[in-house]
PDB file of C-alpha atoms and ligand atoms in Angstrom:
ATOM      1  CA  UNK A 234      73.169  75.157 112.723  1.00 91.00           C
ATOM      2  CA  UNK A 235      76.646  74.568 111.808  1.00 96.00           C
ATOM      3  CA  UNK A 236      79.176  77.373 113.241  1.00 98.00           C
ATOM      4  CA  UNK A 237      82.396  77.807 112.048  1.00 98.00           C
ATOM      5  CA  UNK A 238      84.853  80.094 114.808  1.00 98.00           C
ATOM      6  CA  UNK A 239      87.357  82.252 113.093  1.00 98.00           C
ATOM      7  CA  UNK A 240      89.514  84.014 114.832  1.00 98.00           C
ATOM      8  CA  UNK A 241      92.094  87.123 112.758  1.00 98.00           C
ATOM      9  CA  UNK A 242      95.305  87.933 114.482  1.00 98.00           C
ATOM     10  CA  UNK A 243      96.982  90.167 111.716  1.00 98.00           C
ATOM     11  CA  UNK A 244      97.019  94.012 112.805  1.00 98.00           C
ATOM     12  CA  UNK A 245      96.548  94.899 109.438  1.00 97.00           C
ATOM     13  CA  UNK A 246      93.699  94.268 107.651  1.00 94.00           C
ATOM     14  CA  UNK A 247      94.939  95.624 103.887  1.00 96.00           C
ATOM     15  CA  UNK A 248      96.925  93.138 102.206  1.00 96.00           C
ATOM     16  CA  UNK A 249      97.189  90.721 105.172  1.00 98.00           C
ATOM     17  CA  UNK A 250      97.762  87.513 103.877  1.00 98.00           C
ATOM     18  CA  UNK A 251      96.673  85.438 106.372  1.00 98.00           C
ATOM     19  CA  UNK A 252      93.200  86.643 106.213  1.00 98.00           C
ATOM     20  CA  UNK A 253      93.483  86.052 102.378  1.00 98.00           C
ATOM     21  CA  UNK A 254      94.598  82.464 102.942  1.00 98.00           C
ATOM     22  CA  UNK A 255      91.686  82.483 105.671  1.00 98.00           C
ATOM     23  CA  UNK A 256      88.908  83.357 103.763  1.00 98.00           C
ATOM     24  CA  UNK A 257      89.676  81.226 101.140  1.00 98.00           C
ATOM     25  CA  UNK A 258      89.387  78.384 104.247  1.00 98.00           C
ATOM     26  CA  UNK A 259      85.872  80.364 105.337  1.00 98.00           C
ATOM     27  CA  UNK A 260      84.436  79.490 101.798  1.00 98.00           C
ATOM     28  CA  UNK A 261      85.296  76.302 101.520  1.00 98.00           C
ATOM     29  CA  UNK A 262      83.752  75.784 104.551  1.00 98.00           C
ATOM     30  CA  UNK A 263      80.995  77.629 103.376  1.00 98.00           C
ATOM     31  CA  UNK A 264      80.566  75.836  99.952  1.00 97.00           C
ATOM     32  CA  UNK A 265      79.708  72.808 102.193  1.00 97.00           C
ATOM     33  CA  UNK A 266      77.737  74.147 104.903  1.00 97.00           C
ATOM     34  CA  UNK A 267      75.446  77.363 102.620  1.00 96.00           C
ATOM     35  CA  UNK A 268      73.344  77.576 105.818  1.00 96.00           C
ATOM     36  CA  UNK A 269      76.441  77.719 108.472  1.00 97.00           C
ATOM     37  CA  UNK A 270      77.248  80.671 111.272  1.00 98.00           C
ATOM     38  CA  UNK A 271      80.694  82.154 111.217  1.00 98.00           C
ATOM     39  CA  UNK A 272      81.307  83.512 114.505  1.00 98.00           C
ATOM     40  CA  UNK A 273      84.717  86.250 114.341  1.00 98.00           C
ATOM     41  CA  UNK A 274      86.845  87.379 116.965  1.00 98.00           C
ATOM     42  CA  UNK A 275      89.187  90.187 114.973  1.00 98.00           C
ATOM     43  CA  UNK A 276      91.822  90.292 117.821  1.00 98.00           C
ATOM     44  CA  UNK A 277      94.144  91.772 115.147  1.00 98.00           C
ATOM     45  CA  UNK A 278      91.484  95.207 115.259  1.00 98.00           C
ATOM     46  CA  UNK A 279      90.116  94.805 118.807  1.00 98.00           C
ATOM     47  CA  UNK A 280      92.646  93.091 121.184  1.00 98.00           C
ATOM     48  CA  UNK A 281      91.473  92.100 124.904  1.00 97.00           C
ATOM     49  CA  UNK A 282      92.172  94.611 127.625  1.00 96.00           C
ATOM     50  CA  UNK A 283      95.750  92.950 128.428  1.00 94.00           C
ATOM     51  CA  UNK A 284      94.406  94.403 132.177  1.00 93.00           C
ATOM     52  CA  UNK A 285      91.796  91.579 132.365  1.00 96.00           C
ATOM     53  CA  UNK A 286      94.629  89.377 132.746  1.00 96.00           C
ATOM     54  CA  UNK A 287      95.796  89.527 136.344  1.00 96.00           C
ATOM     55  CA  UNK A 288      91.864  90.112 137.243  1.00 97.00           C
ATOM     56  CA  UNK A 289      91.121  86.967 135.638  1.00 96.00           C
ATOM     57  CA  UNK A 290      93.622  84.910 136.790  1.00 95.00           C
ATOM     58  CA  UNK A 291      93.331  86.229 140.464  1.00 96.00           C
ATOM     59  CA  UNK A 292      89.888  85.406 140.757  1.00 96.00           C
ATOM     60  CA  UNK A 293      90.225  82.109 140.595  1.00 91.00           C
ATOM     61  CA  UNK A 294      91.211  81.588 143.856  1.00 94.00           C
ATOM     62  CA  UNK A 295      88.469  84.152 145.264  1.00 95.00           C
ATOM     63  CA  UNK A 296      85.246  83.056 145.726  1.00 96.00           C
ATOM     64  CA  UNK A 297      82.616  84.708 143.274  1.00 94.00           C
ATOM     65  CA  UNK A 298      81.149  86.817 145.927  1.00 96.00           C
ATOM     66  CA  UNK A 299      84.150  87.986 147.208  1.00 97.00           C
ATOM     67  CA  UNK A 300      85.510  89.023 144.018  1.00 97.00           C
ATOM     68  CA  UNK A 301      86.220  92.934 142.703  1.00 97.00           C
ATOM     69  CA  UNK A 302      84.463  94.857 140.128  1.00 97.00           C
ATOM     70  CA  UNK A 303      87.594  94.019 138.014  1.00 96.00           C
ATOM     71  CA  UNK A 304      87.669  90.268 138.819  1.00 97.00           C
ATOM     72  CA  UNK A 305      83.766  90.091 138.040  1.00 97.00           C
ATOM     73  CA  UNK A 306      84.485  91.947 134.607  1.00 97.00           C
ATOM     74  CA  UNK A 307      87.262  90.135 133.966  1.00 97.00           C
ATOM     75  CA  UNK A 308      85.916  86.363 135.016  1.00 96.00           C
ATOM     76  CA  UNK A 309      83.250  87.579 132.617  1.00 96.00           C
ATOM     77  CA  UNK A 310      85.118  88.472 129.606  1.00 97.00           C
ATOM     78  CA  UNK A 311      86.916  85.582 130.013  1.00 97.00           C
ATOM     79  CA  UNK A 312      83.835  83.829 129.974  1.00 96.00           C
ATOM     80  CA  UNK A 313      82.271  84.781 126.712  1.00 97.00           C
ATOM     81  CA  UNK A 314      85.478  84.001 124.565  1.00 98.00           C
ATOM     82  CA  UNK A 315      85.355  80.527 126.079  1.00 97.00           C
ATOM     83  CA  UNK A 316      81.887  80.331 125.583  1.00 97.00           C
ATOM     84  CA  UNK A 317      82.801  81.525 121.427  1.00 98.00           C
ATOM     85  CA  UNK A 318      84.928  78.250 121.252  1.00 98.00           C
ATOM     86  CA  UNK A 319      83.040  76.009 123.480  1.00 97.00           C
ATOM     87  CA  UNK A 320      79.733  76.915 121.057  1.00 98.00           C
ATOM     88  CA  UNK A 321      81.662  76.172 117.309  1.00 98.00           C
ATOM     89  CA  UNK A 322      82.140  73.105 115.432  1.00 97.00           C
ATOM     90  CA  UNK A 323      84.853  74.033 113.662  1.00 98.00           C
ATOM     91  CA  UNK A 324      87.354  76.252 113.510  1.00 98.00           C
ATOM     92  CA  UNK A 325      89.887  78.902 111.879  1.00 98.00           C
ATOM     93  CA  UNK A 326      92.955  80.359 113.321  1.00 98.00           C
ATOM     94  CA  UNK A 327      95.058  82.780 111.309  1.00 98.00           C
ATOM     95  CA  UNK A 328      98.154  84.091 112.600  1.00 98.00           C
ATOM     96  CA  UNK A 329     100.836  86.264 111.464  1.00 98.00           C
ATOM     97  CA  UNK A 330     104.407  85.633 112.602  1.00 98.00           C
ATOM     98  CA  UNK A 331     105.463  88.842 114.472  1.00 98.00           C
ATOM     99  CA  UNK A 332     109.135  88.745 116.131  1.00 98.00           C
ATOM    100  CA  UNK A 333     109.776  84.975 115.846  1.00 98.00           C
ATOM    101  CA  UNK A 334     106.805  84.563 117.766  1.00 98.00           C
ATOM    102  CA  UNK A 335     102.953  84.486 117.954  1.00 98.00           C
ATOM    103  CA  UNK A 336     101.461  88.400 117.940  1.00 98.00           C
ATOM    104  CA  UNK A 337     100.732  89.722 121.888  1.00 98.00           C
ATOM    105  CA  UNK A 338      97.126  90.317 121.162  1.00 98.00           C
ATOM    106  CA  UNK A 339      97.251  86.464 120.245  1.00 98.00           C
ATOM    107  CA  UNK A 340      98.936  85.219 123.332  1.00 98.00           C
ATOM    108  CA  UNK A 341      96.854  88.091 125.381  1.00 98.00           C
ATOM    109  CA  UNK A 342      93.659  86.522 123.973  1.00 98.00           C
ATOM    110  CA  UNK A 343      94.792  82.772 125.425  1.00 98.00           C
ATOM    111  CA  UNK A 344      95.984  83.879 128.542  1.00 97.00           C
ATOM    112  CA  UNK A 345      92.833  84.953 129.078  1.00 97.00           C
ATOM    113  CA  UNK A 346      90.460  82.239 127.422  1.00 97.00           C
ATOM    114  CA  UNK A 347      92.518  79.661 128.921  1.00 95.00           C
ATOM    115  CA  UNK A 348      91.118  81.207 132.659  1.00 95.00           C
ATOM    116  CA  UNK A 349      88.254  80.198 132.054  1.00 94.00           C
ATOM    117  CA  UNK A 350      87.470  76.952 134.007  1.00 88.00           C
ATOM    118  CA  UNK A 351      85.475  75.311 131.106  1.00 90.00           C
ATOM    119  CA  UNK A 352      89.353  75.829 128.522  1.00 91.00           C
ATOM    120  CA  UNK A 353      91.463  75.732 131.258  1.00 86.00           C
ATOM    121  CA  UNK A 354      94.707  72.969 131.446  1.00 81.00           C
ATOM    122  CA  UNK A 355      93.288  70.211 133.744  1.00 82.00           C
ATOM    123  CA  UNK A 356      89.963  70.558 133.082  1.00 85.00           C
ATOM    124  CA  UNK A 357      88.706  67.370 130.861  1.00 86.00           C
ATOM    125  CA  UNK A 358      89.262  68.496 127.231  1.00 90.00           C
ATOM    126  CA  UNK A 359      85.713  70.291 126.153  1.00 96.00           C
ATOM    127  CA  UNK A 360      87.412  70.817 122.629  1.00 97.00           C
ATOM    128  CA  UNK A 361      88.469  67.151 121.893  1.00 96.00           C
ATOM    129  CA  UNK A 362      88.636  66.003 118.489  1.00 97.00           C
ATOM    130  CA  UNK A 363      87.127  69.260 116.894  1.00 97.00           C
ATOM    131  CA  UNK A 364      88.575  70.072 113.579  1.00 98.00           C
ATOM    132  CA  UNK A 365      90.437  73.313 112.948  1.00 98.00           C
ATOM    133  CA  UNK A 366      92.521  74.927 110.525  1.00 98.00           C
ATOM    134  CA  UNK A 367      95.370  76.741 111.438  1.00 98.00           C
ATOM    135  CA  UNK A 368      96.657  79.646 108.562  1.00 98.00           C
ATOM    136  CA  UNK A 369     100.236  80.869 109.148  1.00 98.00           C
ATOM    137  CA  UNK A 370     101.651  84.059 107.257  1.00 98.00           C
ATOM    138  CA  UNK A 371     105.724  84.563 107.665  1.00 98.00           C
ATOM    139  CA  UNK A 372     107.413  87.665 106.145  1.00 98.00           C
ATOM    140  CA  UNK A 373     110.693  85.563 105.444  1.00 98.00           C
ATOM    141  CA  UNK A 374     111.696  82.235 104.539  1.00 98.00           C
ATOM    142  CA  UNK A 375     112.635  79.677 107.627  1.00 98.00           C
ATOM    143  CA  UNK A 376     113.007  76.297 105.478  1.00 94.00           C
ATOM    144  CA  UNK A 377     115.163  73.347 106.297  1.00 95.00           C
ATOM    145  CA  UNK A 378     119.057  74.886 105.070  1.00 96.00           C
ATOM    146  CA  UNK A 379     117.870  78.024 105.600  1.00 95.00           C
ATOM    147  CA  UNK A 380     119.637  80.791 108.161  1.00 96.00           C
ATOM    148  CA  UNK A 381     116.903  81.072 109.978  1.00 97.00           C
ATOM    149  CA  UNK A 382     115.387  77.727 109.916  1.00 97.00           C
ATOM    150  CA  UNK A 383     113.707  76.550 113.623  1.00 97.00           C
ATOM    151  CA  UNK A 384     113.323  80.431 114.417  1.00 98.00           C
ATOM    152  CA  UNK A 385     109.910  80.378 113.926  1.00 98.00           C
ATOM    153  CA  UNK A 386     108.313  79.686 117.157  1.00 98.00           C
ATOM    154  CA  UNK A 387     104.888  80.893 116.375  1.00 98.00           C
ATOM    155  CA  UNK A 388     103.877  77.251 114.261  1.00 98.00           C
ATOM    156  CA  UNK A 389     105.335  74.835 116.963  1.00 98.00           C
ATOM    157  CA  UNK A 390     103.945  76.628 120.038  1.00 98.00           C
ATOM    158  CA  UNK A 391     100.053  77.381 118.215  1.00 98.00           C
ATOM    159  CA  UNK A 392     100.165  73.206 117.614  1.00 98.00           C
ATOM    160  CA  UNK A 393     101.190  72.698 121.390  1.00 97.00           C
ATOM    161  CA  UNK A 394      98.522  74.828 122.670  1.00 97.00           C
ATOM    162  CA  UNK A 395      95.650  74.127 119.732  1.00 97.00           C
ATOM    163  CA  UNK A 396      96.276  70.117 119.479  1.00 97.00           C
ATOM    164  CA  UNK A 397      97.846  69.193 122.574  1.00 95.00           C
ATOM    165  CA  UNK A 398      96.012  71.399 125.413  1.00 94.00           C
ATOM    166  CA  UNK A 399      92.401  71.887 123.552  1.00 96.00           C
ATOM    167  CA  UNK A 400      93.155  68.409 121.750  1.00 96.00           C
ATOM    168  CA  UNK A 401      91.916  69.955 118.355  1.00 97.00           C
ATOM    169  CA  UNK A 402      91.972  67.638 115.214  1.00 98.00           C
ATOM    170  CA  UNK A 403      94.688  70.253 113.960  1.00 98.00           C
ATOM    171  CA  UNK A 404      95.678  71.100 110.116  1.00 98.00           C
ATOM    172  CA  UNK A 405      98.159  74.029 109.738  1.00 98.00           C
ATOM    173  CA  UNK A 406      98.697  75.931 105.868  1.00 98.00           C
ATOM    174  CA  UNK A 407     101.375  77.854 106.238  1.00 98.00           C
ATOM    175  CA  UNK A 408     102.947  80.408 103.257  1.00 98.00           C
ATOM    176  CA  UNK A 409     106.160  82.616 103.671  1.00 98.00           C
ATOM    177  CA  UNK A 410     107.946  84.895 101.671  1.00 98.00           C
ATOM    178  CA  UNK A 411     105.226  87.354 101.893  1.00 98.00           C
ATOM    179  CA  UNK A 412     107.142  90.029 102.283  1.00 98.00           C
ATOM    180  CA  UNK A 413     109.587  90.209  99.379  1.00 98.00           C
ATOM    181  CA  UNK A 414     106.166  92.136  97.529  1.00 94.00           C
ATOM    182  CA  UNK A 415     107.159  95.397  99.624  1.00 95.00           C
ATOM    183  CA  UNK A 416     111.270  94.360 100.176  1.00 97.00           C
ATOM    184  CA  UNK A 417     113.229  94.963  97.391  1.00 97.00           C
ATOM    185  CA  UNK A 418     115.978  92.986  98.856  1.00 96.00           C
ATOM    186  CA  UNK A 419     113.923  89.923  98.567  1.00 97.00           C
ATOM    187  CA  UNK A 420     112.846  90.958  94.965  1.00 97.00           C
ATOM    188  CA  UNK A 421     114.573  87.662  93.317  1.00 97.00           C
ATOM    189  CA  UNK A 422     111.801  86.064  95.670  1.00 97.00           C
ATOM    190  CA  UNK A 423     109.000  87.269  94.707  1.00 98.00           C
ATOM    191  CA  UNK A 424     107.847  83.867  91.794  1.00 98.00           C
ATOM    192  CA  UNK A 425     108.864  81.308  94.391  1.00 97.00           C
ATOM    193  CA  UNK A 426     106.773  83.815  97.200  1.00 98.00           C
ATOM    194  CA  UNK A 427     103.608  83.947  94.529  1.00 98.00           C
ATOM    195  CA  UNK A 428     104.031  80.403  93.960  1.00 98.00           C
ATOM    196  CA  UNK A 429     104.074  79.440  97.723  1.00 98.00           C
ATOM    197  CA  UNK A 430     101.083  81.618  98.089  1.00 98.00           C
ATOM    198  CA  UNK A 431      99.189  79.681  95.597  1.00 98.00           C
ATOM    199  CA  UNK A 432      99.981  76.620  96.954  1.00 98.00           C
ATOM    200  CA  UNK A 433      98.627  78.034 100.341  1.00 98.00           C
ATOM    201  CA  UNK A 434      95.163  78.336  98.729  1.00 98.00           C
ATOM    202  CA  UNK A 435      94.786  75.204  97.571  1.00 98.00           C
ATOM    203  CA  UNK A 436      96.210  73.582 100.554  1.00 98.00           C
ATOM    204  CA  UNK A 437      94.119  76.076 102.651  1.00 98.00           C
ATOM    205  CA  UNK A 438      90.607  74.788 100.441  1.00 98.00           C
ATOM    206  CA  UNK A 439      91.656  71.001 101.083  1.00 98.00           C
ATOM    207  CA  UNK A 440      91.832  71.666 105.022  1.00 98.00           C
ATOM    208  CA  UNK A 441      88.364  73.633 104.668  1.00 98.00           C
ATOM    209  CA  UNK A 442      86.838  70.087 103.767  1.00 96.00           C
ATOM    210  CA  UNK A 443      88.259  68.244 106.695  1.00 93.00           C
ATOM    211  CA  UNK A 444      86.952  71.068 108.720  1.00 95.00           C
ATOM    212  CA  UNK A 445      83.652  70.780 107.243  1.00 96.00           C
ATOM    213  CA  UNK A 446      82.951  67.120 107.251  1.00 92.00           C
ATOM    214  CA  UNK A 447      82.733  67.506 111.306  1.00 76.00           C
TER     215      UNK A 447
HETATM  216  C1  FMN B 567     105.355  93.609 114.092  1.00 87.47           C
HETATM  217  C2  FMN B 567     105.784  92.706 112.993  1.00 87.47           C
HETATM  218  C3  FMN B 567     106.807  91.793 113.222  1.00 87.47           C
HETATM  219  C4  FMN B 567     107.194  90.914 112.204  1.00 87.47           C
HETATM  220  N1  FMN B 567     108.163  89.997 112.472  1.00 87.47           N
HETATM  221  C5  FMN B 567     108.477  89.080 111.532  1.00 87.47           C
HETATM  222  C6  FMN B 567     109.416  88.062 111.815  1.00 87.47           C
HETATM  223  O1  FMN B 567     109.976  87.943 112.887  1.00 87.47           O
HETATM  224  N2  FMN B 567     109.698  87.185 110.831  1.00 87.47           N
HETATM  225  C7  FMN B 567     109.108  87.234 109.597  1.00 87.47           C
HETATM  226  O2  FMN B 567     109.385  86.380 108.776  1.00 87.47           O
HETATM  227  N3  FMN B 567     108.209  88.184 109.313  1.00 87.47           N
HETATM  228  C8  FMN B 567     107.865  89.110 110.241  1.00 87.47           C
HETATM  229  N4  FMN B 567     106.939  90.066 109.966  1.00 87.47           N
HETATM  230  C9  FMN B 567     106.269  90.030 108.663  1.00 87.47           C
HETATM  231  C10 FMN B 567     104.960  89.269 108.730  1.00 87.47           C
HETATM  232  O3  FMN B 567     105.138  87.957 109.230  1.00 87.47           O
HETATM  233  C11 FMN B 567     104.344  89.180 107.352  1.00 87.47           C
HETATM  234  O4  FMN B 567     104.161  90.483 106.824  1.00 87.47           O
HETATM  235  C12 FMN B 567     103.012  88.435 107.376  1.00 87.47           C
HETATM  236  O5  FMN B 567     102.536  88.326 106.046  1.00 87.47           O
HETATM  237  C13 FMN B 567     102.021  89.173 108.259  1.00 87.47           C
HETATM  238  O6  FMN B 567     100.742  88.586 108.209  1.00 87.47           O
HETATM  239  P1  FMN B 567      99.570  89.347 107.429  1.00 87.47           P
HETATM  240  O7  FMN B 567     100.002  89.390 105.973  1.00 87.47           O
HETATM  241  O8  FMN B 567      98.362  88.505 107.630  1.00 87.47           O
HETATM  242  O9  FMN B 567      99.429  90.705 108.007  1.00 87.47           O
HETATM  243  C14 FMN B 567     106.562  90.972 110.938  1.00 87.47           C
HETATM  244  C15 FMN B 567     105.549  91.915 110.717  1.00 87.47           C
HETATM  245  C16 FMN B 567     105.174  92.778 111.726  1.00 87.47           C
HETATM  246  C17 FMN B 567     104.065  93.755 111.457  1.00 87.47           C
END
């Protein structure tokens, strides 16, 4: 059966857009595959136990029956997320620019999956040539002339890690501008935000066809 991975980074769940922009992805996907599996990891609700992170990456160099209660959980954990990508077809990242940068539970959730031997840098490529959708939400604008253009280091670090080390066949959609809605400061923003939005959809239903012809 087909099986579509999504995986929600956005700590809000209420008006988050890139969950909007996702699910609009999901059904596309859907539309092509009635009978598929989507398998969710909602790191933006339940975040891994940033604690499994030394455990995990410790026990690596321990041999399994020397390791502690903590490695074992950890080794474990780190196991079944792998085991969540290394079972999909396809897949669906959406991710929320926080800080200039990727959300923790985000980079929490690689450091971990990326422990496990099967993901890990090195290893031969289990993901290769898997197609995935990657859904970025920005609060402000970071276009070419603007002040803050090449501050977003979310989009050019989730590419490194997403086509480069798991060698997905990558497409990013990626809106801004979301927050001049709640910002009256950006309130002369809010057409060419709605408009970017829109254009985010469609984009966002185009990419849910070249993850669904896998
Ligand atoms: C903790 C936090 C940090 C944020 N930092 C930034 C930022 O650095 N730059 C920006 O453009 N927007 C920032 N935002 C706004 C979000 O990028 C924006 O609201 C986006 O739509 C969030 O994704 P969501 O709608 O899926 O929740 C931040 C929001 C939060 C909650």
């Amino acid at each position: 059966m087909p099986t579509l991975f999504r995986l929600d980074s956005s700590i809000r769940t209420e008006g988050s857009v890139s969950r909007e922009i996702a699910d609009t992805a999901e059904r596309g996907w859907l539309a092509e595959h009635p009978d598929g599996v989507v398998v969710r990891r909602d790191i933006g609700q339940q975040p891994v136990p940033l604690e499994s992170l030394p455990a995990a990456f410790t026990a690596n160099f321990v041999a399994a029956d020397q390791r502690t209660p903590e490695q074992v959980r950890a080794v474990e954990l780190a196991g079944i997320l792998a085991q969540e990508l290394l079972d999909a077809d396809a897949y669906l990242f959406a991710v929320p620019l926080y800080n200039f940068g990727v959300p923790a539970n985000l980079k929490a959730w690689l450091d971990l999956v990326i422990t496990s031997s099967a993901l890990a840098p090195g290893t031969p490529p289990a993901l290769a040539g898997r197609p995935a959708v990657l859904v970025i939400a920005r609060g402000g604008g970071y276009g070419e002339g603007t002040p803050r253009y090449g501050w977003d280091h979310s989009t050019p670090w989730l590419e490194r890690i997403l086509s480069d080390v798991f060698q997905l066949d990558l497409k990013t959609v990626a809106t801004e501008l979301t927050l001049a809605d709640v910002n009256p400061a950006m309130a002369d923003l809010r057409d060419l935000a709605a408009q970017l939005r829109a254009q985010a959809h469609e984009t966002a239903t185009e990419h849910a066809k070249h993850i669904a012809a896998a």
